[in-house]
mmCIF file of C-alpha atoms and ligand atoms in Angstrom:
data_model
loop_
_atom_site.group_PDB
_atom_site.id
_atom_site.type_symbol
_atom_site.label_atom_id
_atom_site.label_comp_id
_atom_site.label_asym_id
_atom_site.label_seq_id
_atom_site.Cartn_x
_atom_site.Cartn_y
_atom_site.Cartn_z
ATOM 1 C CA MET M 1 13.740 -2.256 -7.845
ATOM 2 C CA TYR M 2 10.502 -0.733 -6.482
ATOM 3 C CA ASN M 3 9.598 0.748 -9.859
ATOM 4 C CA LEU M 4 10.289 -2.495 -11.703
ATOM 5 C CA ILE M 5 8.123 -4.452 -9.247
ATOM 6 C CA LYS M 6 5.382 -1.819 -9.458
ATOM 7 C CA GLU M 7 5.287 -2.134 -13.241
ATOM 8 C CA LEU M 8 5.285 -5.948 -13.114
ATOM 9 C CA SER M 9 2.694 -6.170 -10.323
ATOM 10 C CA GLU M 10 0.211 -3.815 -11.939
ATOM 11 C CA THR M 11 0.393 -5.425 -15.378
ATOM 12 C CA PHE M 12 -2.469 -7.665 -16.509
ATOM 13 C CA GLY M 13 -1.445 -11.320 -16.862
ATOM 14 C CA PRO M 14 -3.883 -14.129 -16.005
ATOM 15 C CA SER M 15 -2.774 -17.741 -16.503
ATOM 16 C CA GLY M 16 -3.020 -18.538 -20.202
ATOM 17 C CA TYR M 17 -3.431 -14.856 -21.105
ATOM 18 C CA GLU M 18 0.061 -13.576 -20.395
ATOM 19 C CA ASP M 19 0.456 -11.380 -23.506
ATOM 20 C CA GLU M 20 0.604 -8.041 -21.644
ATOM 21 C CA ILE M 21 2.986 -9.148 -18.902
ATOM 22 C CA ARG M 22 5.115 -10.906 -21.523
ATOM 23 C CA LYS M 23 5.530 -7.617 -23.396
ATOM 24 C CA VAL M 24 6.575 -5.795 -20.226
ATOM 25 C CA ILE M 25 9.145 -8.473 -19.352
ATOM 26 C CA LEU M 26 10.510 -8.575 -22.921
ATOM 27 C CA LYS M 27 11.002 -4.814 -22.755
ATOM 28 C CA ASN M 28 12.872 -5.106 -19.456
ATOM 29 C CA ILE M 29 15.235 -7.928 -20.525
ATOM 30 C CA LYS M 30 15.880 -6.860 -24.112
ATOM 31 C CA GLU M 31 19.309 -5.345 -23.545
ATOM 32 C CA TYR M 32 20.594 -8.211 -21.357
ATOM 33 C CA ALA M 33 19.577 -11.235 -23.416
ATOM 34 C CA GLU M 34 21.723 -12.518 -26.255
ATOM 35 C CA LYS M 35 18.863 -14.405 -27.813
ATOM 36 C CA VAL M 36 15.178 -14.392 -26.890
ATOM 37 C CA LYS M 37 12.317 -16.542 -28.019
ATOM 38 C CA VAL M 38 8.724 -17.117 -27.061
ATOM 39 C CA ASP M 39 7.733 -20.794 -27.241
ATOM 40 C CA VAL M 40 4.440 -22.455 -28.199
ATOM 41 C CA LEU M 41 2.785 -21.977 -24.794
ATOM 42 C CA GLY M 42 4.109 -18.421 -24.462
ATOM 43 C CA ASN M 43 7.100 -18.923 -22.144
ATOM 44 C CA ILE M 44 9.890 -16.372 -22.630
ATOM 45 C CA ILE M 45 13.278 -18.084 -23.022
ATOM 46 C CA ALA M 46 16.257 -15.715 -22.933
ATOM 47 C CA LYS M 47 19.705 -17.142 -23.565
ATOM 48 C CA VAL M 48 22.906 -15.665 -22.120
ATOM 49 C CA GLY M 49 26.452 -17.085 -22.195
ATOM 50 C CA ALA M 50 28.182 -19.856 -24.081
ATOM 51 C CA GLY M 51 29.469 -22.324 -21.500
ATOM 52 C CA LYS M 52 29.160 -26.074 -21.736
ATOM 53 C CA LYS M 53 26.832 -26.649 -18.824
ATOM 54 C CA LYS M 54 23.260 -25.402 -19.112
ATOM 55 C CA ILE M 55 21.445 -23.690 -16.263
ATOM 56 C CA MET M 56 17.802 -22.605 -16.224
ATOM 57 C CA ILE M 57 16.747 -19.745 -13.954
ATOM 58 C CA GLU M 58 12.992 -19.500 -13.897
ATOM 59 C CA ALA M 59 10.021 -17.598 -12.483
ATOM 60 C CA HIS M 60 6.372 -17.804 -13.494
ATOM 61 C CA MET M 61 4.806 -14.644 -14.850
ATOM 62 C CA ASP M 62 1.099 -15.551 -14.695
ATOM 63 C CA GLU M 63 -1.213 -14.363 -11.923
ATOM 64 C CA ILE M 64 -4.352 -15.910 -10.449
ATOM 65 C CA ALA M 65 -7.456 -14.500 -12.121
ATOM 66 C CA LEU M 66 -11.072 -15.163 -13.018
ATOM 67 C CA MET M 67 -12.830 -16.015 -16.276
ATOM 68 C CA VAL M 68 -16.310 -15.003 -17.399
ATOM 69 C CA LYS M 69 -18.571 -18.066 -17.554
ATOM 70 C CA HIS M 70 -22.124 -16.811 -17.665
ATOM 71 C CA ILE M 71 -23.993 -13.526 -18.086
ATOM 72 C CA ASP M 72 -27.535 -13.431 -16.711
ATOM 73 C CA GLU M 73 -30.485 -11.541 -18.236
ATOM 74 C CA LYS M 74 -29.990 -8.619 -15.848
ATOM 75 C CA GLY M 75 -26.409 -8.199 -16.997
ATOM 76 C CA PHE M 76 -24.617 -9.686 -13.989
ATOM 77 C CA ILE M 77 -21.532 -11.725 -14.747
ATOM 78 C CA TYR M 78 -20.613 -15.073 -13.197
ATOM 79 C CA VAL M 79 -17.068 -16.391 -13.251
ATOM 80 C CA VAL M 80 -14.831 -19.391 -12.671
ATOM 81 C CA SER M 81 -11.402 -19.080 -11.112
ATOM 82 C CA LEU M 82 -8.066 -19.370 -12.904
ATOM 83 C CA GLY M 83 -5.882 -20.383 -9.973
ATOM 84 C CA GLY M 84 -6.434 -20.786 -6.262
ATOM 85 C CA TRP M 85 -8.710 -18.059 -4.906
ATOM 86 C CA ASP M 86 -10.317 -17.939 -1.505
ATOM 87 C CA PRO M 87 -13.826 -16.690 -2.464
ATOM 88 C CA ARG M 88 -14.029 -14.672 0.784
ATOM 89 C CA ILE M 89 -11.237 -12.490 -0.581
ATOM 90 C CA LEU M 90 -13.049 -11.730 -3.832
ATOM 91 C CA LEU M 91 -16.178 -10.331 -2.283
ATOM 92 C CA GLY M 92 -16.260 -6.544 -2.435
ATOM 93 C CA GLN M 93 -13.277 -6.195 -4.777
ATOM 94 C CA ARG M 94 -12.998 -3.886 -7.762
ATOM 95 C CA VAL M 95 -11.967 -5.851 -10.846
ATOM 96 C CA VAL M 96 -10.796 -5.255 -14.416
ATOM 97 C CA LEU M 97 -12.341 -7.250 -17.257
ATOM 98 C CA ARG M 98 -10.602 -7.377 -20.624
ATOM 99 C CA ASN M 99 -12.655 -7.938 -23.771
ATOM 100 C CA TYR M 100 -11.378 -9.408 -27.039
ATOM 101 C CA LYS M 101 -10.551 -5.950 -28.364
ATOM 102 C CA GLY M 102 -8.203 -5.474 -25.414
ATOM 103 C CA GLU M 103 -10.454 -2.853 -23.804
ATOM 104 C CA LYS M 104 -10.441 -2.767 -20.007
ATOM 105 C CA ILE M 105 -13.750 -2.461 -18.223
ATOM 106 C CA ILE M 106 -14.126 -1.858 -14.490
ATOM 107 C CA GLY M 107 -16.465 -4.035 -12.487
ATOM 108 C CA VAL M 108 -17.166 -4.837 -8.868
ATOM 109 C CA VAL M 109 -17.707 -8.169 -7.177
ATOM 110 C CA GLY M 110 -21.058 -7.443 -5.649
ATOM 111 C CA SER M 111 -22.336 -8.531 -2.302
ATOM 112 C CA LYS M 112 -25.582 -8.235 -0.455
ATOM 113 C CA PRO M 113 -25.175 -5.424 2.083
ATOM 114 C CA VAL M 114 -25.545 -6.225 5.770
ATOM 115 C CA HIS M 115 -28.637 -4.020 5.805
ATOM 116 C CA LEU M 116 -30.509 -6.527 3.714
ATOM 117 C CA MET M 117 -29.208 -9.719 5.292
ATOM 118 C CA GLU M 118 -31.424 -11.869 7.415
ATOM 119 C CA LYS M 119 -30.179 -12.235 10.963
ATOM 120 C CA ASP M 120 -29.061 -15.825 10.561
ATOM 121 C CA GLU M 121 -28.179 -15.605 6.869
ATOM 122 C CA SER M 122 -25.269 -17.827 6.040
ATOM 123 C CA LYS M 123 -22.010 -16.006 5.498
ATOM 124 C CA GLU M 124 -20.436 -18.916 3.678
ATOM 125 C CA ILE M 125 -19.218 -17.660 0.326
ATOM 126 C CA LYS M 126 -18.998 -19.766 -2.800
ATOM 127 C CA LEU M 127 -17.410 -18.588 -6.018
ATOM 128 C CA LYS M 128 -20.419 -19.741 -8.041
ATOM 129 C CA ASP M 129 -22.657 -17.309 -6.140
ATOM 130 C CA LEU M 130 -20.424 -14.269 -6.637
ATOM 131 C CA PHE M 131 -21.370 -11.899 -9.432
ATOM 132 C CA ILE M 132 -19.591 -9.068 -11.174
ATOM 133 C CA ASP M 133 -21.534 -5.867 -11.752
ATOM 134 C CA ILE M 134 -20.191 -3.771 -14.625
ATOM 135 C CA GLY M 135 -23.054 -1.317 -14.520
ATOM 136 C CA ALA M 136 -24.742 -2.617 -17.657
ATOM 137 C CA LYS M 137 -28.534 -2.409 -17.683
ATOM 138 C CA ASP M 138 -29.025 -5.908 -19.087
ATOM 139 C CA LYS M 139 -27.374 -8.812 -20.902
ATOM 140 C CA LYS M 140 -27.686 -7.036 -24.250
ATOM 141 C CA GLU M 141 -25.677 -4.100 -22.965
ATOM 142 C CA VAL M 142 -22.956 -6.415 -21.613
ATOM 143 C CA GLU M 143 -22.744 -7.922 -25.105
ATOM 144 C CA LYS M 144 -22.644 -4.462 -26.668
ATOM 145 C CA TRP M 145 -19.623 -3.746 -24.476
ATOM 146 C CA ASP M 146 -18.038 -6.875 -25.978
ATOM 147 C CA ILE M 147 -17.840 -8.860 -22.753
ATOM 148 C CA LYS M 148 -18.304 -12.576 -23.437
ATOM 149 C CA PRO M 149 -17.697 -15.944 -21.789
ATOM 150 C CA GLY M 150 -13.939 -16.599 -21.861
ATOM 151 C CA ASP M 151 -12.920 -13.013 -21.104
ATOM 152 C CA VAL M 152 -10.435 -12.753 -18.253
ATOM 153 C CA VAL M 153 -10.663 -10.691 -15.091
ATOM 154 C CA VAL M 154 -8.079 -9.542 -12.540
ATOM 155 C CA ILE M 155 -8.288 -7.503 -9.356
ATOM 156 C CA ASP M 156 -7.881 -3.752 -9.841
ATOM 157 C CA ALA M 157 -4.968 -3.002 -7.496
ATOM 158 C CA THR M 158 -1.873 -0.823 -7.450
ATOM 159 C CA LEU M 159 1.416 -1.446 -5.667
ATOM 160 C CA LYS M 160 2.021 0.597 -2.515
ATOM 161 C CA ARG M 161 4.507 0.747 0.312
ATOM 162 C CA LEU M 162 3.106 -0.611 3.576
ATOM 163 C CA GLY M 163 2.880 1.703 6.575
ATOM 164 C CA LYS M 164 5.882 3.963 7.042
ATOM 165 C CA THR M 165 8.423 1.322 6.128
ATOM 166 C CA ASP M 166 10.528 1.688 3.048
ATOM 167 C CA ASP M 167 10.994 -2.080 2.929
ATOM 168 C CA LEU M 168 7.555 -3.671 2.807
ATOM 169 C CA ILE M 169 5.412 -3.490 -0.301
ATOM 170 C CA THR M 170 1.827 -4.569 -0.875
ATOM 171 C CA GLY M 171 -0.185 -5.286 -3.983
ATOM 172 C CA LYS M 172 -1.584 -7.948 -6.273
ATOM 173 C CA ALA M 173 0.383 -10.614 -8.152
ATOM 174 C CA LEU M 174 3.522 -10.289 -6.020
ATOM 175 C CA ASP M 175 3.185 -14.042 -6.564
ATOM 176 C CA ASN M 176 5.122 -14.163 -8.749
ATOM 177 C CA ARG M 177 6.056 -10.821 -10.248
ATOM 178 C CA ILE M 178 8.631 -10.402 -7.463
ATOM 179 C CA GLY M 179 10.132 -13.688 -8.686
ATOM 180 C CA CYS M 180 10.207 -12.217 -12.206
ATOM 181 C CA ALA M 181 11.937 -9.099 -10.828
ATOM 182 C CA VAL M 182 14.558 -11.332 -9.160
ATOM 183 C CA VAL M 183 15.256 -13.185 -12.422
ATOM 184 C CA ILE M 184 15.488 -9.896 -14.359
ATOM 185 C CA GLU M 185 17.929 -8.469 -11.780
ATOM 186 C CA VAL M 186 20.055 -11.636 -11.879
ATOM 187 C CA MET M 187 20.242 -11.264 -15.667
ATOM 188 C CA LYS M 188 21.351 -7.654 -15.283
ATOM 189 C CA SER M 189 24.068 -8.359 -12.737
ATOM 190 C CA LEU M 190 25.402 -11.664 -14.044
ATOM 191 C CA PRO M 191 29.240 -11.636 -13.829
ATOM 192 C CA GLU M 192 31.043 -12.016 -17.169
ATOM 193 C CA ASP M 193 33.099 -15.049 -16.131
ATOM 194 C CA LEU M 194 29.945 -17.001 -15.343
ATOM 195 C CA LYS M 195 28.781 -16.422 -18.912
ATOM 196 C CA ASN M 196 31.878 -18.234 -20.184
ATOM 197 C CA GLU M 197 31.387 -21.084 -17.799
ATOM 198 C CA TYR M 198 27.677 -21.711 -18.309
ATOM 199 C CA THR M 199 24.906 -21.224 -20.807
ATOM 200 C CA PHE M 200 22.006 -19.585 -19.004
ATOM 201 C CA TYR M 201 18.373 -19.808 -19.945
ATOM 202 C CA PHE M 202 16.330 -17.181 -18.138
ATOM 203 C CA VAL M 203 12.775 -18.405 -18.416
ATOM 204 C CA PHE M 204 9.557 -16.567 -17.583
ATOM 205 C CA THR M 205 6.944 -19.284 -17.538
ATOM 206 C CA VAL M 206 3.193 -19.295 -18.160
ATOM 207 C CA GLN M 207 0.301 -21.103 -16.467
ATOM 208 C CA GLU M 208 2.003 -22.001 -13.191
ATOM 209 C CA GLU M 209 -1.064 -21.176 -11.117
ATOM 210 C CA VAL M 210 -3.169 -23.707 -13.008
ATOM 211 C CA GLY M 211 -0.861 -26.716 -12.928
ATOM 212 C CA LEU M 212 2.822 -25.790 -13.381
ATOM 213 C CA LYS M 213 2.445 -26.054 -17.142
ATOM 214 C CA GLY M 214 4.962 -23.629 -18.669
ATOM 215 C CA ALA M 215 7.788 -25.108 -16.584
ATOM 216 C CA ARG M 216 6.877 -28.557 -17.830
ATOM 217 C CA THR M 217 7.245 -27.710 -21.523
ATOM 218 C CA SER M 218 10.208 -25.319 -21.252
ATOM 219 C CA GLY M 219 12.048 -27.636 -18.846
ATOM 220 C CA PHE M 220 11.533 -30.504 -21.273
ATOM 221 C CA GLU M 221 12.764 -28.500 -24.258
ATOM 222 C CA LEU M 222 15.834 -26.972 -22.604
ATOM 223 C CA ASP M 223 16.921 -30.182 -20.862
ATOM 224 C CA VAL M 224 19.380 -28.295 -18.639
ATOM 225 C CA ASP M 225 21.975 -29.598 -16.174
ATOM 226 C CA PHE M 226 20.659 -27.541 -13.282
ATOM 227 C CA ALA M 227 17.637 -25.349 -12.543
ATOM 228 C CA ILE M 228 16.819 -22.582 -10.096
ATOM 229 C CA SER M 229 13.147 -21.769 -9.629
ATOM 230 C CA VAL M 230 12.146 -18.519 -7.934
ATOM 231 C CA ASP M 231 8.704 -18.062 -6.392
ATOM 232 C CA THR M 232 6.922 -16.661 -3.366
ATOM 233 C CA ALA M 233 6.578 -18.798 -0.217
ATOM 234 C CA PRO M 234 3.768 -18.503 2.360
ATOM 235 C CA ALA M 235 4.955 -16.495 5.379
ATOM 236 C CA GLY M 236 3.735 -17.637 8.774
ATOM 237 C CA ASP M 237 4.359 -14.423 10.684
ATOM 238 C CA THR M 238 0.799 -13.117 10.982
ATOM 239 C CA PRO M 239 -1.824 -13.909 13.643
ATOM 240 C CA GLY M 240 -3.535 -17.263 13.337
ATOM 241 C CA ILE M 241 -0.579 -19.149 11.841
ATOM 242 C CA GLU M 242 1.425 -21.267 14.249
ATOM 243 C CA GLU M 243 5.195 -21.391 13.909
ATOM 244 C CA LYS M 244 5.010 -25.137 13.702
ATOM 245 C CA VAL M 245 2.973 -24.672 10.504
ATOM 246 C CA SER M 246 5.228 -22.020 8.922
ATOM 247 C CA GLU M 247 8.356 -20.477 10.394
ATOM 248 C CA LEU M 248 8.906 -18.193 7.419
ATOM 249 C CA LYS M 249 9.056 -14.507 8.226
ATOM 250 C CA VAL M 250 8.922 -11.524 5.903
ATOM 251 C CA GLY M 251 12.199 -9.576 5.926
ATOM 252 C CA LYS M 252 14.230 -12.396 7.484
ATOM 253 C CA GLY M 253 16.065 -13.565 4.370
ATOM 254 C CA VAL M 254 15.847 -15.616 1.232
ATOM 255 C CA VAL M 255 14.040 -18.961 1.502
ATOM 256 C CA ILE M 256 15.784 -22.198 0.577
ATOM 257 C CA GLU M 257 13.219 -24.908 0.004
ATOM 258 C CA ILE M 258 13.845 -28.357 1.423
ATOM 259 C CA VAL M 259 10.491 -29.910 0.546
ATOM 260 C CA GLN M 260 7.139 -28.656 -0.710
ATOM 261 C CA ALA M 261 3.755 -30.087 0.291
ATOM 262 C CA GLU M 262 5.269 -32.626 2.698
ATOM 263 C CA GLY M 263 7.244 -34.181 -0.110
ATOM 264 C CA TYR M 264 4.419 -34.415 -2.628
ATOM 265 C CA GLY M 265 6.022 -31.383 -4.292
ATOM 266 C CA LEU M 266 9.740 -30.748 -4.556
ATOM 267 C CA ILE M 267 12.178 -32.877 -2.578
ATOM 268 C CA THR M 268 15.578 -31.213 -2.789
ATOM 269 C CA PRO M 269 18.561 -33.563 -2.404
ATOM 270 C CA ARG M 270 19.888 -33.038 1.112
ATOM 271 C CA SER M 271 23.422 -32.473 -0.216
ATOM 272 C CA LEU M 272 22.123 -29.643 -2.412
ATOM 273 C CA VAL M 273 20.321 -27.976 0.521
ATOM 274 C CA ASP M 274 23.446 -28.303 2.677
ATOM 275 C CA LYS M 275 25.656 -26.816 -0.011
ATOM 276 C CA ALA M 276 23.270 -23.883 -0.575
ATOM 277 C CA VAL M 277 23.126 -23.251 3.187
ATOM 278 C CA SER M 278 26.915 -23.371 3.553
ATOM 279 C CA ILE M 279 27.287 -20.847 0.706
ATOM 280 C CA MET M 280 24.738 -18.528 2.379
ATOM 281 C CA GLU M 281 26.711 -18.799 5.650
ATOM 282 C CA LYS M 282 29.980 -18.086 3.871
ATOM 283 C CA VAL M 283 28.765 -14.993 1.992
ATOM 284 C CA LYS M 284 26.621 -13.861 4.949
ATOM 285 C CA ILE M 285 23.293 -13.557 3.183
ATOM 286 C CA PRO M 286 20.341 -13.981 5.593
ATOM 287 C CA TYR M 287 18.359 -17.114 4.748
ATOM 288 C CA GLN M 288 15.533 -19.294 6.042
ATOM 289 C CA VAL M 289 14.838 -22.906 5.190
ATOM 290 C CA GLU M 290 11.378 -24.218 4.444
ATOM 291 C CA VAL M 291 9.859 -27.606 5.097
ATOM 292 C CA GLY M 292 6.608 -26.818 3.345
ATOM 293 C CA VAL M 293 3.264 -28.370 4.256
ATOM 294 C CA GLY M 294 1.114 -27.034 1.440
ATOM 295 C CA GLY M 295 1.554 -25.563 -2.000
ATOM 296 C CA VAL M 296 3.895 -26.494 -4.808
ATOM 297 C CA SER M 297 5.815 -24.451 -7.352
ATOM 298 C CA ASN M 298 7.458 -25.016 -10.710
ATOM 299 C CA ALA M 299 10.446 -26.543 -8.896
ATOM 300 C CA ALA M 300 8.227 -29.557 -8.198
ATOM 301 C CA ILE M 301 7.860 -30.194 -11.933
ATOM 302 C CA LEU M 302 11.357 -29.232 -13.059
ATOM 303 C CA TYR M 303 13.079 -31.721 -10.786
ATOM 304 C CA ILE M 304 11.180 -34.637 -12.335
ATOM 305 C CA THR M 305 11.376 -33.423 -15.938
ATOM 306 C CA LYS M 306 12.930 -35.777 -18.506
ATOM 307 C CA LYS M 307 15.459 -37.858 -16.595
ATOM 308 C CA GLY M 308 15.340 -35.435 -13.675
ATOM 309 C CA ILE M 309 16.910 -31.982 -13.303
ATOM 310 C CA PRO M 310 18.720 -31.039 -10.077
ATOM 311 C CA THR M 311 16.590 -28.080 -8.977
ATOM 312 C CA LEU M 312 16.914 -25.535 -6.223
ATOM 313 C CA GLY M 313 13.752 -23.732 -5.104
ATOM 314 C CA ILE M 314 14.439 -20.168 -4.006
ATOM 315 C CA GLY M 315 11.567 -18.464 -2.215
ATOM 316 C CA ILE M 316 10.543 -15.035 -0.997
ATOM 317 C CA ALA M 317 8.394 -15.136 2.136
ATOM 318 C CA THR M 318 5.114 -13.366 1.359
ATOM 319 C CA ARG M 319 2.099 -12.617 3.550
ATOM 320 C CA ASN M 320 -1.518 -12.932 2.399
ATOM 321 C CA LEU M 321 -0.589 -15.036 -0.649
ATOM 322 C CA HIS M 322 -3.229 -15.184 -3.374
ATOM 323 C CA THR M 323 -4.917 -11.974 -2.283
ATOM 324 C CA PRO M 324 -4.737 -8.443 -3.747
ATOM 325 C CA ILE M 325 -2.821 -7.345 -0.638
ATOM 326 C CA GLU M 326 0.176 -9.641 -0.706
ATOM 327 C CA VAL M 327 3.048 -8.270 1.403
ATOM 328 C CA ALA M 328 6.750 -8.822 0.748
ATOM 329 C CA SER M 329 10.077 -7.249 1.709
ATOM 330 C CA LEU M 330 12.301 -5.452 -0.806
ATOM 331 C CA LYS M 331 15.277 -6.554 1.311
ATOM 332 C CA ASP M 332 14.316 -10.222 0.866
ATOM 333 C CA ILE M 333 13.995 -9.642 -2.868
ATOM 334 C CA GLU M 334 17.520 -8.175 -2.958
ATOM 335 C CA TYR M 335 18.784 -11.124 -0.875
ATOM 336 C CA ALA M 336 17.235 -13.486 -3.426
ATOM 337 C CA VAL M 337 19.084 -11.756 -6.289
ATOM 338 C CA LYS M 338 22.398 -11.782 -4.416
ATOM 339 C CA SER M 339 21.947 -15.355 -3.253
ATOM 340 C CA ILE M 340 21.487 -16.661 -6.802
ATOM 341 C CA ILE M 341 24.613 -14.833 -8.019
ATOM 342 C CA GLU M 342 26.612 -16.138 -5.034
ATOM 343 C CA LEU M 343 25.296 -19.689 -5.407
ATOM 344 C CA LEU M 344 26.466 -19.645 -9.037
ATOM 345 C CA LYS M 345 29.822 -18.044 -8.221
ATOM 346 C CA ASN M 346 30.391 -20.637 -5.502
ATOM 347 C CA LYS M 347 29.616 -23.451 -7.926
ATOM 348 C CA ILE M 348 26.347 -24.680 -6.468
ATOM 349 C CA ILE M 349 25.970 -26.928 -9.490
ATOM 350 C CA ASP M 350 29.248 -28.835 -8.958
ATOM 351 C CA ASP M 351 28.578 -32.373 -7.720
ATOM 352 C CA HIS M 352 24.904 -31.754 -8.423
ATOM 353 C CA GLU M 353 24.796 -31.316 -12.180
ATOM 354 C CA ARG M 354 23.142 -34.094 -14.056
ATOM 355 C CA ASP M 355 25.494 -36.772 -15.242
ATOM 356 C CA ASN M 356 25.202 -36.579 -19.002
HETATM 357 ZN ZN1 ZN J 401 3.662 -18.538 -7.492
#
């Protein structure tokens, strides 16, 4: 599992530019899928099984990134964000820019050193003021290196284990490459009898971080009876976050989402939450429930697609979301895999499938 997540996490895959991560996922699912296609937007749709009822199991594969907007005469590069960055996080990072030839160029998000700051100089950081330095001597040299507006940029980060634990991992794009790893592992370990009972669509969606877009089109096309959406969920177990804001803890079990964004996102039918919880109790998989105050995921779109798709949001509690040092637990990731298999085996969709 660690090696799969390491490969997924370190792969380049900004929203709308998922070609490299798509290739890596296709390679990893090739021997488990009966039929695979890539749709217009770039979602991977892998079909398994031949049952009457259709189930979609989904995770988004894109990562938050930046896009080159402007290059000044001195050769410094200004960017816009693709997805929800906190600009304070970007300052001082090493980044990778990809030009149209597919070449990777290292840059740094520059910052005025403390030595040169005025005493009362504002420390407020705005994305529009941040610049990337790629070491070029002027704009002409940037152009010679084939960097242009529209090129995409990600943080240069590798996956590591945290501290001396063999459970916690840290790196970029755990949101949502750990979700992708869960979906891949579910595909690998899917029991044969479930394949006769259901037709599964394992979907790796694009452009979630910029408006839940890949789920919208793939959910519409597949028109399934039931959907499971796997994504990270903001953990509240670090200093500065009150339990009343988030009770989620890393390493304490798979997350079952009740609502997202105080109901402006997903609202799971209470009977579906209760059934999922009773299955978790029965099979003794540690779980946590989430009444989310902020942030939505693809589940929020899937459940209102077409005439509505009963959707269960499965989460993995993650610290420092949307930073290059996201932290998650391998144990939780395993629980997520097992929970999905058990939910299916225990007929989570019965009484909840859409009445066709
Ligand atoms: Zn996500």
